Each structure stands twice: as C-alpha cells, then as structure tokens.
Amino acid sequence: MLGEQGWIGLILWLALHVLGVLHMESIRKRWAGRVRRDEQWQGPLASALQFAQIIYLVGATFQGIAYQPFVLMLIGMQIALSTYCRRRESLVRKAERKAARDARREASGAKPAMP
C-alpha cells in the first residue's frame, strides 16, 4: 500500500480499516442484549464483519491485496449495517419521545393544538 499510494494513502487506508473495526465493535456492544426477534441479528452480523475485516488485514500483511473487490464489499456491508442500525435507533427514540409527549398530555388533561 505504501509503495502504491504513499504515506497519505497508507494513513487513509489504515484509518478506514481501524474505524471500521471499532465501529463494528460499538454496534456489537449496543445491539448485544436485544430480546426482540427483529433486533437479534445486528450484533452477530457486526461481529462477523469485524472478524472478516481482521482476517483480511492479517492476510494483507503478507500479500498485496489492498484493492481487492472483497474488501470493498466488506466495507460497503459495514456502512450498510451502520446506517440501518442508526435508522432503527432513531425510529425507536422518536417513538419513545412521542409516547412520553402523549403521556404528559394525558396527565395534564390538555388537548393537542393540532391533530
């Protein structure tokens, strides 16, 4: 990688992979204890993607495979999982805020200004 792209390319390539591994770890931890059936697959998928990237990086240490299509698909899957998890968490927070707002309205006996 250093011979092909220089120091800046190497630093960017390493940063991309380090951040990918760390982000998959954070997703794995956040989604580990979910009990709903539709929320149980994100943690194991993040672990699998993390392990695949680590295995790739170990292999890349010994062989020049910096730009293989496999690693680009792996990074794309990490981005897709991250985006999906962020959207799911955003929807859950939005529903919780709406439920809390409705509960406050009911407790105060006020009617909403607009339906």
CSV table of N, CA and C in Angstrom, one decimal:
chain,number,residue,atom,x,y,z
A,1,MET,N,0.8,-1.2,0.0
A,1,MET,CA,0.0,0.0,0.0
A,1,MET,C,0.9,1.2,0.0
A,2,LEU,N,1.9,1.2,0.8
A,2,LEU,CA,2.8,2.4,0.9
A,2,LEU,C,3.5,2.7,-0.5
A,3,GLY,N,3.9,1.6,-1.2
A,3,GLY,CA,4.5,1.8,-2.5
A,3,GLY,C,3.6,2.3,-3.6
A,4,GLU,N,2.3,2.0,-3.4
A,4,GLU,CA,1.3,2.4,-4.5
A,4,GLU,C,0.8,3.8,-4.2
A,5,GLN,N,0.5,4.1,-3.0
A,5,GLN,CA,-0.2,5.4,-2.7
A,5,GLN,C,0.6,6.4,-1.9
A,6,GLY,N,1.7,6.0,-1.3
A,6,GLY,CA,2.4,6.9,-0.5
A,6,GLY,C,1.9,6.9,1.0
A,7,TRP,N,2.5,7.8,1.7
A,7,TRP,CA,2.2,7.8,3.2
A,7,TRP,C,0.7,8.3,3.4
A,8,ILE,N,0.2,9.2,2.6
A,8,ILE,CA,-1.1,9.7,2.8
A,8,ILE,C,-2.1,8.6,2.5
A,9,GLY,N,-1.9,7.9,1.4
A,9,GLY,CA,-2.8,6.7,1.1
A,9,GLY,C,-2.7,5.7,2.1
A,10,LEU,N,-1.6,5.4,2.7
A,10,LEU,CA,-1.5,4.3,3.7
A,10,LEU,C,-2.2,4.8,5.0
A,11,ILE,N,-2.0,6.0,5.4
A,11,ILE,CA,-2.7,6.5,6.5
A,11,ILE,C,-4.2,6.5,6.4
A,12,LEU,N,-4.7,6.9,5.2
A,12,LEU,CA,-6.2,6.8,4.9
A,12,LEU,C,-6.7,5.4,4.9
A,13,TRP,N,-5.9,4.5,4.3
A,13,TRP,CA,-6.3,3.1,4.2
A,13,TRP,C,-6.4,2.5,5.6
A,14,LEU,N,-5.4,2.7,6.4
A,14,LEU,CA,-5.3,2.2,7.8
A,14,LEU,C,-6.5,2.8,8.7
A,15,ALA,N,-6.7,4.1,8.5
A,15,ALA,CA,-7.8,4.8,9.2
A,15,ALA,C,-9.1,4.2,8.9
A,16,LEU,N,-9.4,3.9,7.6
A,16,LEU,CA,-10.6,3.3,7.1
A,16,LEU,C,-10.8,2.0,7.8
A,17,HIS,N,-9.8,1.2,7.9
A,17,HIS,CA,-10.0,-0.2,8.5
A,17,HIS,C,-10.0,-0.1,10.0
A,18,VAL,N,-9.3,0.7,10.6
A,18,VAL,CA,-9.3,0.8,12.1
A,18,VAL,C,-10.7,1.4,12.5
A,19,LEU,N,-11.2,2.4,11.8
A,19,LEU,CA,-12.5,2.9,12.2
A,19,LEU,C,-13.6,1.9,11.9
A,20,GLY,N,-13.5,1.1,10.9
A,20,GLY,CA,-14.4,0.1,10.6
A,20,GLY,C,-14.5,-1.0,11.7
A,21,VAL,N,-13.3,-1.4,12.1
A,21,VAL,CA,-13.3,-2.4,13.2
A,21,VAL,C,-13.9,-1.8,14.5
A,22,LEU,N,-13.5,-0.6,14.8
A,22,LEU,CA,-14.0,0.0,16.1
A,22,LEU,C,-15.5,0.2,16.0
A,23,HIS,N,-16.0,0.6,14.8
A,23,HIS,CA,-17.4,0.9,14.7
A,23,HIS,C,-18.2,-0.4,14.8
A,24,MET,N,-17.7,-1.5,14.2
A,24,MET,CA,-18.4,-2.8,14.3
A,24,MET,C,-18.5,-3.2,15.8
A,25,GLU,N,-17.4,-2.9,16.5
A,25,GLU,CA,-17.4,-3.3,18.0
A,25,GLU,C,-18.4,-2.5,18.7
A,26,SER,N,-18.6,-1.2,18.4
A,26,SER,CA,-19.6,-0.4,19.1
A,26,SER,C,-21.0,-0.9,18.7
A,27,ILE,N,-21.3,-1.3,17.5
A,27,ILE,CA,-22.6,-1.8,17.1
A,27,ILE,C,-22.8,-3.1,17.8
A,28,ARG,N,-21.8,-4.0,17.9
A,28,ARG,CA,-21.9,-5.3,18.5
A,28,ARG,C,-22.3,-5.1,20.0
A,29,LYS,N,-21.7,-4.1,20.7
A,29,LYS,CA,-22.0,-3.9,22.1
A,29,LYS,C,-23.4,-3.3,22.3
A,30,ARG,N,-23.8,-2.4,21.4
A,30,ARG,CA,-25.1,-1.7,21.6
A,30,ARG,C,-26.2,-2.7,21.3
A,31,TRP,N,-26.0,-3.6,20.4
A,31,TRP,CA,-27.1,-4.5,20.0
A,31,TRP,C,-27.0,-5.9,20.6
A,32,ALA,N,-26.2,-6.1,21.6
A,32,ALA,CA,-25.9,-7.4,22.1
A,32,ALA,C,-27.1,-7.9,22.9
A,33,GLY,N,-27.7,-7.2,23.7
A,33,GLY,CA,-28.7,-7.7,24.7
A,33,GLY,C,-30.1,-7.5,24.2
A,34,ARG,N,-30.3,-7.4,22.9
A,34,ARG,CA,-31.7,-7.2,22.4
A,34,ARG,C,-32.5,-8.5,22.5
A,35,VAL,N,-33.8,-8.4,22.9
A,35,VAL,CA,-34.6,-9.6,23.0
A,35,VAL,C,-35.6,-9.8,21.9
A,36,ARG,N,-36.0,-8.7,21.2
A,36,ARG,CA,-36.9,-8.8,20.1
A,36,ARG,C,-36.3,-9.6,19.0
A,37,ARG,N,-37.1,-10.4,18.3
A,37,ARG,CA,-36.6,-11.2,17.3
A,37,ARG,C,-36.0,-10.4,16.1
A,38,ASP,N,-36.6,-9.3,15.8
A,38,ASP,CA,-36.1,-8.5,14.6
A,38,ASP,C,-34.9,-7.6,15.0
A,39,GLU,N,-34.4,-7.7,16.3
A,39,GLU,CA,-33.3,-6.9,16.7
A,39,GLU,C,-32.1,-7.8,17.2
A,40,GLN,N,-32.2,-9.1,16.9
A,40,GLN,CA,-31.2,-10.0,17.4
A,40,GLN,C,-30.0,-10.3,16.4
A,41,TRP,N,-30.2,-10.0,15.2
A,41,TRP,CA,-29.2,-10.3,14.2
A,41,TRP,C,-28.1,-9.3,13.9
A,42,GLN,N,-28.3,-8.1,14.4
A,42,GLN,CA,-27.4,-7.0,14.1
A,42,GLN,C,-26.1,-7.2,14.9
A,43,GLY,N,-26.1,-7.6,16.1
A,43,GLY,CA,-24.9,-7.8,16.9
A,43,GLY,C,-24.0,-8.9,16.3
A,44,PRO,N,-24.6,-10.1,16.0
A,44,PRO,CA,-23.8,-11.2,15.4
A,44,PRO,C,-23.2,-10.8,14.0
A,45,LEU,N,-24.0,-10.0,13.2
A,45,LEU,CA,-23.5,-9.6,11.9
A,45,LEU,C,-22.4,-8.6,12.1
A,46,ALA,N,-22.4,-7.7,13.0
A,46,ALA,CA,-21.3,-6.8,13.3
A,46,ALA,C,-20.1,-7.6,13.7
A,47,SER,N,-20.2,-8.6,14.5
A,47,SER,CA,-19.1,-9.5,14.9
A,47,SER,C,-18.5,-10.2,13.7
A,48,ALA,N,-19.3,-10.7,12.9
A,48,ALA,CA,-18.8,-11.4,11.7
A,48,ALA,C,-18.1,-10.5,10.8
A,49,LEU,N,-18.6,-9.3,10.6
A,49,LEU,CA,-18.0,-8.3,9.7
A,49,LEU,C,-16.6,-7.9,10.3
A,50,GLN,N,-16.6,-7.7,11.6
A,50,GLN,CA,-15.4,-7.4,12.3
A,50,GLN,C,-14.3,-8.4,12.2
A,51,PHE,N,-14.7,-9.7,12.4
A,51,PHE,CA,-13.8,-10.8,12.2
A,51,PHE,C,-13.3,-10.9,10.8
A,52,ALA,N,-14.2,-10.8,9.8
A,52,ALA,CA,-13.8,-10.8,8.4
A,52,ALA,C,-12.7,-9.8,8.1
A,53,GLN,N,-12.9,-8.6,8.6
A,53,GLN,CA,-12.0,-7.5,8.4
A,53,GLN,C,-10.7,-7.7,9.0
A,54,ILE,N,-10.7,-8.3,10.2
A,54,ILE,CA,-9.4,-8.6,10.9
A,54,ILE,C,-8.7,-9.7,10.2
A,55,ILE,N,-9.4,-10.7,9.7
A,55,ILE,CA,-8.7,-11.8,8.9
A,55,ILE,C,-8.2,-11.2,7.6
A,56,TYR,N,-8.9,-10.3,7.0
A,56,TYR,CA,-8.4,-9.7,5.8
A,56,TYR,C,-7.1,-8.9,6.1
A,57,LEU,N,-7.1,-8.1,7.2
A,57,LEU,CA,-6.0,-7.3,7.5
A,57,LEU,C,-4.7,-8.2,7.8
A,58,VAL,N,-5.0,-9.3,8.5
A,58,VAL,CA,-3.8,-10.2,8.7
A,58,VAL,C,-3.3,-10.8,7.4
A,59,GLY,N,-4.2,-11.1,6.5
A,59,GLY,CA,-3.8,-11.6,5.2
A,59,GLY,C,-3.1,-10.6,4.4
A,60,ALA,N,-3.6,-9.3,4.5
A,60,ALA,CA,-3.0,-8.2,3.7
A,60,ALA,C,-1.6,-7.9,4.2
A,61,THR,N,-1.2,-8.3,5.4
A,61,THR,CA,0.1,-8.1,6.0
A,61,THR,C,1.1,-8.8,5.1
A,62,PHE,N,0.7,-10.0,4.6
A,62,PHE,CA,1.7,-10.9,3.9
A,62,PHE,C,1.5,-10.9,2.4
A,63,GLN,N,0.4,-10.3,1.9
A,63,GLN,CA,0.2,-10.3,0.5
A,63,GLN,C,-0.4,-9.0,0.1
A,64,GLY,N,-0.1,-8.5,-1.1
A,64,GLY,CA,-0.5,-7.2,-1.5
A,64,GLY,C,-2.0,-7.3,-2.1
A,65,ILE,N,-2.9,-7.2,-1.2
A,65,ILE,CA,-4.3,-7.3,-1.6
A,65,ILE,C,-5.1,-6.1,-1.1
A,66,ALA,N,-4.6,-4.9,-1.3
A,66,ALA,CA,-5.2,-3.7,-0.8
A,66,ALA,C,-6.5,-3.4,-1.5
A,67,TYR,N,-6.6,-3.6,-2.8
A,67,TYR,CA,-7.8,-3.2,-3.5
A,67,TYR,C,-8.6,-4.3,-4.1
A,68,GLN,N,-8.7,-5.4,-3.4
A,68,GLN,CA,-9.5,-6.5,-3.9
A,68,GLN,C,-11.0,-6.2,-3.8
A,69,PRO,N,-11.8,-6.7,-4.7
A,69,PRO,CA,-13.3,-6.4,-4.6
A,69,PRO,C,-13.9,-6.9,-3.2
A,70,PHE,N,-13.3,-7.9,-2.7
A,70,PHE,CA,-13.8,-8.4,-1.4
A,70,PHE,C,-13.8,-7.4,-0.3
A,71,VAL,N,-12.7,-6.7,-0.2
A,71,VAL,CA,-12.6,-5.7,0.9
A,71,VAL,C,-13.6,-4.5,0.7
A,72,LEU,N,-13.8,-4.2,-0.6
A,72,LEU,CA,-14.7,-3.1,-0.9
A,72,LEU,C,-16.2,-3.5,-0.5
A,73,MET,N,-16.5,-4.8,-0.8
A,73,MET,CA,-17.8,-5.3,-0.4
A,73,MET,C,-18.0,-5.3,1.1
A,74,LEU,N,-16.9,-5.7,1.8
A,74,LEU,CA,-16.9,-5.8,3.2
A,74,LEU,C,-17.1,-4.4,3.8
A,75,ILE,N,-16.5,-3.4,3.3
A,75,ILE,CA,-16.6,-2.0,3.8
A,75,ILE,C,-18.0,-1.5,3.5
A,76,GLY,N,-18.5,-1.9,2.3
A,76,GLY,CA,-19.9,-1.5,2.0
A,76,GLY,C,-20.9,-2.1,2.9
A,77,MET,N,-20.7,-3.4,3.2
A,77,MET,CA,-21.6,-4.0,4.2
A,77,MET,C,-21.6,-3.4,5.6
A,78,GLN,N,-20.4,-3.0,6.0
A,78,GLN,CA,-20.3,-2.3,7.3
A,78,GLN,C,-21.0,-1.0,7.3
A,79,ILE,N,-20.9,-0.3,6.2
A,79,ILE,CA,-21.6,1.0,6.1
A,79,ILE,C,-23.1,0.8,6.1
A,80,ALA,N,-23.6,-0.2,5.3
A,80,ALA,CA,-25.0,-0.5,5.3
A,80,ALA,C,-25.5,-0.9,6.7
A,81,LEU,N,-24.8,-1.8,7.4
A,81,LEU,CA,-25.2,-2.2,8.7
A,81,LEU,C,-25.3,-1.0,9.7
A,82,SER,N,-24.3,-0.1,9.6
A,82,SER,CA,-24.2,1.1,10.4
A,82,SER,C,-25.4,2.0,10.2
A,83,THR,N,-25.7,2.2,8.9
A,83,THR,CA,-26.8,3.1,8.5
A,83,THR,C,-28.1,2.5,9.0
A,84,TYR,N,-28.3,1.2,8.8
A,84,TYR,CA,-29.5,0.5,9.2
A,84,TYR,C,-29.7,0.6,10.7
A,85,CYS,N,-28.7,0.3,11.5
A,85,CYS,CA,-28.8,0.4,13.0
A,85,CYS,C,-29.1,1.8,13.4
A,86,ARG,N,-28.4,2.8,12.8
A,86,ARG,CA,-28.7,4.2,13.2
A,86,ARG,C,-30.1,4.6,12.9
A,87,ARG,N,-30.7,4.2,11.8
A,87,ARG,CA,-32.1,4.5,11.4
A,87,ARG,C,-33.0,3.8,12.4
A,88,ARG,N,-32.8,2.5,12.7
A,88,ARG,CA,-33.6,1.8,13.7
A,88,ARG,C,-33.6,2.5,15.1
A,89,GLU,N,-32.4,2.9,15.5
A,89,GLU,CA,-32.3,3.5,16.8
A,89,GLU,C,-33.0,4.9,16.8
A,90,SER,N,-33.0,5.6,15.6
A,90,SER,CA,-33.6,6.9,15.5
A,90,SER,C,-35.2,6.7,15.6
A,91,LEU,N,-35.7,5.7,14.9
A,91,LEU,CA,-37.1,5.4,15.0
A,91,LEU,C,-37.6,5.0,16.4
A,92,VAL,N,-36.8,4.3,17.1
A,92,VAL,CA,-37.1,3.9,18.5
A,92,VAL,C,-37.2,5.1,19.3
A,93,ARG,N,-36.1,6.0,19.2
A,93,ARG,CA,-36.1,7.2,20.0
A,93,ARG,C,-37.3,8.1,19.7
A,94,LYS,N,-37.6,8.2,18.4
A,94,LYS,CA,-38.8,9.0,18.0
A,94,LYS,C,-40.1,8.5,18.6
A,95,ALA,N,-40.3,7.2,18.6
A,95,ALA,CA,-41.5,6.6,19.2
A,95,ALA,C,-41.5,6.8,20.7
A,96,GLU,N,-40.3,6.7,21.3
A,96,GLU,CA,-40.3,6.9,22.8
A,96,GLU,C,-40.6,8.4,23.1
A,97,ARG,N,-40.1,9.3,22.4
A,97,ARG,CA,-40.4,10.8,22.6
A,97,ARG,C,-41.9,11.0,22.4
A,98,LYS,N,-42.5,10.4,21.4
A,98,LYS,CA,-43.9,10.6,21.1
A,98,LYS,C,-44.8,10.0,22.2
A,99,ALA,N,-44.4,8.8,22.7
A,99,ALA,CA,-45.1,8.2,23.8
A,99,ALA,C,-45.0,9.1,25.1
A,100,ALA,N,-43.9,9.6,25.3
A,100,ALA,CA,-43.7,10.4,26.5
A,100,ALA,C,-44.5,11.7,26.4
A,101,ARG,N,-44.5,12.3,25.2
A,101,ARG,CA,-45.3,13.5,25.0
A,101,ARG,C,-46.8,13.3,25.1
A,102,ASP,N,-47.3,12.2,24.6
A,102,ASP,CA,-48.7,11.8,24.7
A,102,ASP,C,-49.0,11.5,26.2
A,103,ALA,N,-48.1,10.9,26.9
A,103,ALA,CA,-48.4,10.6,28.4
A,103,ALA,C,-48.5,11.9,29.2
A,104,ARG,N,-47.6,12.9,28.8
A,104,ARG,CA,-47.6,14.2,29.5
A,104,ARG,C,-48.9,14.9,29.2
A,105,ARG,N,-49.4,14.8,28.0
A,105,ARG,CA,-50.6,15.5,27.6
A,105,ARG,C,-51.8,14.9,28.3
A,106,GLU,N,-51.8,13.6,28.4
A,106,GLU,CA,-52.9,12.9,29.1
A,106,GLU,C,-52.9,13.2,30.6
A,107,ALA,N,-51.7,13.3,31.2
A,107,ALA,CA,-51.6,13.6,32.6
A,107,ALA,C,-52.1,15.0,32.9
A,108,SER,N,-51.8,15.9,32.0
A,108,SER,CA,-52.2,17.3,32.2
A,108,SER,C,-53.6,17.6,31.8
A,109,GLY,N,-54.2,16.7,31.0
A,109,GLY,CA,-55.6,16.9,30.5
A,109,GLY,C,-55.7,17.8,29.4
A,110,ALA,N,-54.6,18.3,28.8
A,110,ALA,CA,-54.6,19.2,27.7
A,110,ALA,C,-54.9,18.5,26.4
A,111,LYS,N,-55.5,19.2,25.5
A,111,LYS,CA,-55.7,18.7,24.1
A,111,LYS,C,-54.6,19.2,23.2
A,112,PRO,N,-54.2,18.4,22.3
A,112,PRO,CA,-53.2,18.9,21.3
A,112,PRO,C,-53.8,20.1,20.5
A,113,ALA,N,-52.9,21.0,20.2
A,113,ALA,CA,-53.3,22.2,19.3
A,113,ALA,C,-53.6,21.7,17.9
A,114,MET,N,-52.9,20.8,17.4
A,114,MET,CA,-53.2,20.2,16.1
A,114,MET,C,-53.1,18.7,16.1
A,115,PRO,N,-54.0,18.1,15.4
A,115,PRO,CA,-54.0,16.6,15.5
A,115,PRO,C,-52.9,16.0,14.7
